[in-house]
XYZ file of C-alpha atoms in Angstrom:
205
model
C 0.000 0.000 0.000
C 1.442 3.379 -1.009
C 1.768 5.379 2.183
C 4.068 8.385 1.981
C 5.975 10.479 -0.543
C 8.738 12.843 0.500
C 12.196 14.039 -0.581
C 15.638 13.914 0.956
C 15.941 17.086 2.989
C 19.313 18.880 2.752
C 19.692 18.470 6.526
C 19.454 14.693 6.085
C 22.672 14.592 4.022
C 25.902 13.795 5.857
C 29.619 14.321 5.247
C 29.641 11.419 2.765
C 27.346 13.352 0.440
C 24.325 11.085 0.799
C 21.422 10.537 3.181
C 22.675 9.728 6.683
C 21.816 6.285 8.016
C 19.827 7.730 10.928
C 17.619 9.671 8.516
C 16.368 6.447 6.939
C 14.953 5.636 10.360
C 13.386 9.101 10.455
C 11.694 8.505 7.091
C 10.313 5.153 8.242
C 9.102 6.821 11.445
C 7.181 9.302 9.296
C 5.733 6.311 7.455
C 4.506 4.873 10.765
C 2.764 8.182 11.470
C 1.165 8.060 8.021
C -0.019 4.516 8.747
C -1.513 5.693 12.041
C -3.418 8.375 10.139
C -4.841 5.686 7.854
C -5.931 3.696 10.912
C -7.792 6.631 12.420
C -5.033 7.397 14.914
C -4.142 10.894 13.781
C -3.892 13.627 16.428
C -7.655 13.899 16.924
C -8.109 10.114 16.773
C -5.459 9.526 19.433
C -7.171 12.053 21.701
C -10.638 10.626 21.064
C -9.691 6.985 21.595
C -6.970 7.524 24.208
C -4.841 5.197 22.115
C -1.543 5.257 20.233
C 1.121 2.979 18.751
C 4.623 2.299 20.062
C 7.423 0.615 18.113
C 8.649 -2.537 19.881
C 11.187 -3.816 17.350
C 12.621 -2.685 14.058
C 15.052 -4.136 11.527
C 16.393 -1.703 8.924
C 18.239 -2.802 5.774
C 20.096 -0.303 3.584
C 20.106 -1.145 -0.125
C 21.062 2.010 -2.070
C 22.250 5.537 -1.389
C 19.792 8.431 -1.477
C 20.886 11.987 -2.256
C 19.684 15.512 -1.580
C 16.351 16.289 -3.218
C 15.777 12.689 -4.309
C 12.169 11.502 -4.201
C 11.322 8.816 -1.651
C 8.246 6.617 -1.987
C 7.321 4.545 1.058
C 4.956 1.586 0.967
C 3.760 -0.786 3.685
C 2.654 -4.416 3.767
C 0.868 -5.834 6.797
C 2.323 -9.257 7.555
C 0.437 -10.202 10.714
C -1.753 -8.709 13.399
C -3.527 -9.540 16.602
C -5.663 -7.520 19.019
C -2.714 -5.403 20.181
C 0.073 -5.694 17.607
C 0.810 -5.006 13.961
C 3.738 -6.703 12.203
C 4.537 -4.472 9.220
C 7.090 -4.321 6.418
C 8.017 -0.945 4.881
C 9.779 -0.413 1.553
C 11.481 2.799 0.426
C 11.858 3.293 -3.338
C 12.982 6.045 -5.687
C 11.212 7.325 -8.808
C 12.636 4.417 -10.844
C 11.261 1.883 -8.325
C 14.759 1.019 -7.112
C 14.643 -0.305 -3.575
C 16.582 2.030 -1.275
C 15.810 0.490 2.111
C 13.386 -1.724 4.026
C 12.183 -1.629 7.616
C 10.383 -4.497 9.331
C 8.645 -3.428 12.526
C 6.473 -4.677 15.350
C 4.025 -2.014 16.526
C 2.166 -2.265 19.834
C -1.129 -0.579 20.652
C -0.930 1.445 23.860
C -3.578 2.897 26.175
C -2.369 6.502 26.375
C -3.596 7.143 29.921
C -2.420 3.871 31.434
C 0.778 3.741 29.394
C 0.190 0.010 28.972
C -0.481 -2.312 25.994
C -4.183 -2.575 25.205
C -6.470 -3.998 22.497
C -6.830 -1.694 19.535
C -9.137 1.305 19.677
C -10.535 1.624 17.056
C -10.592 -2.043 16.123
C -8.196 -3.183 13.379
C -10.801 -2.964 10.631
C -8.837 -1.251 7.904
C -5.805 -3.562 8.178
C -8.079 -6.512 7.402
C -8.266 -5.206 3.848
C -4.587 -6.026 3.460
C -4.266 -9.086 5.690
C -7.367 -11.185 6.426
C -8.015 -12.170 10.019
C -5.903 -11.981 13.169
C -3.122 -14.505 13.620
C -1.401 -15.593 16.834
C 1.857 -13.815 17.596
C 3.238 -15.303 20.820
C 5.766 -13.224 22.702
C 7.253 -9.908 21.767
C 9.545 -11.110 18.985
C 8.649 -10.925 15.348
C 7.474 -14.382 14.262
C 9.784 -16.607 12.262
C 7.027 -17.496 9.822
C 4.765 -14.715 8.613
C 2.011 -17.152 7.775
C -0.925 -14.766 7.564
C 0.254 -12.979 4.430
C 2.843 -13.718 1.755
C 6.167 -11.997 2.239
C 6.676 -8.808 0.198
C 8.676 -9.203 -2.972
C 11.428 -7.212 -1.250
C 12.327 -10.341 0.712
C 14.819 -11.122 -2.017
C 16.756 -8.070 -0.862
C 17.166 -9.430 2.674
C 20.152 -11.694 2.219
C 19.780 -14.787 4.349
C 23.536 -15.274 4.633
C 23.905 -11.761 5.999
C 21.003 -12.341 8.358
C 22.719 -15.328 9.967
C 25.689 -13.401 11.305
C 26.448 -9.966 12.538
C 28.189 -7.557 10.168
C 31.890 -7.894 10.738
C 32.000 -11.678 10.712
C 31.972 -12.196 14.472
C 30.397 -15.603 14.084
C 27.584 -14.575 16.430
C 24.272 -16.037 15.286
C 21.934 -13.514 13.741
C 18.181 -13.488 13.206
C 16.825 -16.861 12.158
C 15.069 -17.054 8.846
C 11.785 -18.876 8.380
C 10.020 -20.088 5.250
C 8.716 -16.586 4.555
C 10.074 -14.403 7.293
C 12.901 -13.216 9.500
C 13.100 -13.209 13.261
C 14.294 -9.983 14.814
C 14.807 -11.210 18.357
C 18.606 -11.348 18.107
C 19.196 -9.433 21.319
C 16.622 -11.498 23.176
C 18.207 -14.808 22.144
C 21.836 -13.914 22.789
C 23.078 -14.532 26.325
C 23.763 -11.130 27.833
C 27.053 -11.318 29.683
C 28.226 -8.448 31.861
C 31.311 -6.685 30.577
C 34.044 -6.818 33.213
C 36.757 -4.225 33.094
C 40.209 -5.240 34.169
C 41.087 -3.728 37.477
C 43.627 -0.964 37.100
C 46.366 -1.218 39.739
C 46.759 1.941 41.779
C 49.604 4.171 40.772
C 52.570 4.284 43.040
C 52.677 7.420 45.118
């Protein structure tokens, strides 16, 4: 679904002469806001329903450089949903339909007053046009198999070999790939070990 059209702002360009990596995240954040508008969660809708969306997880892949003034077209595909969450896949393209970047995200519905997850208000009626019926999504992590909807064609741009290890060749397992999806719970699956600094001996007086 076409969602947002914008251009690379001059302030988004870094010392390398192209769009800074952080600004891709900004553009996808604007796309989330555009999606919220489509769902009836614009400023007035959020106030009326006492409801908003938070981003739980995101996985951003950079495919091509973008330069100052270049047109950006952002589209979204709904992969899965339940009463509280939307699992979405954004694509950023240029005027020639070249894929510039993708962002896979898990969005959580939040009761604004309680500051806690809550079933959607309004109900997810519009998303059903793009992905029929709710599907179970246990846990916080993005599911390994997006079974409710076919994966976007941009999946071919998410290299499975690169997804299995961290950039830099550390040999640390990366997100697991499923038949039609990628799991983004890398940080949740890795054992978190405290970093111990070597004790520095006191200097002689």
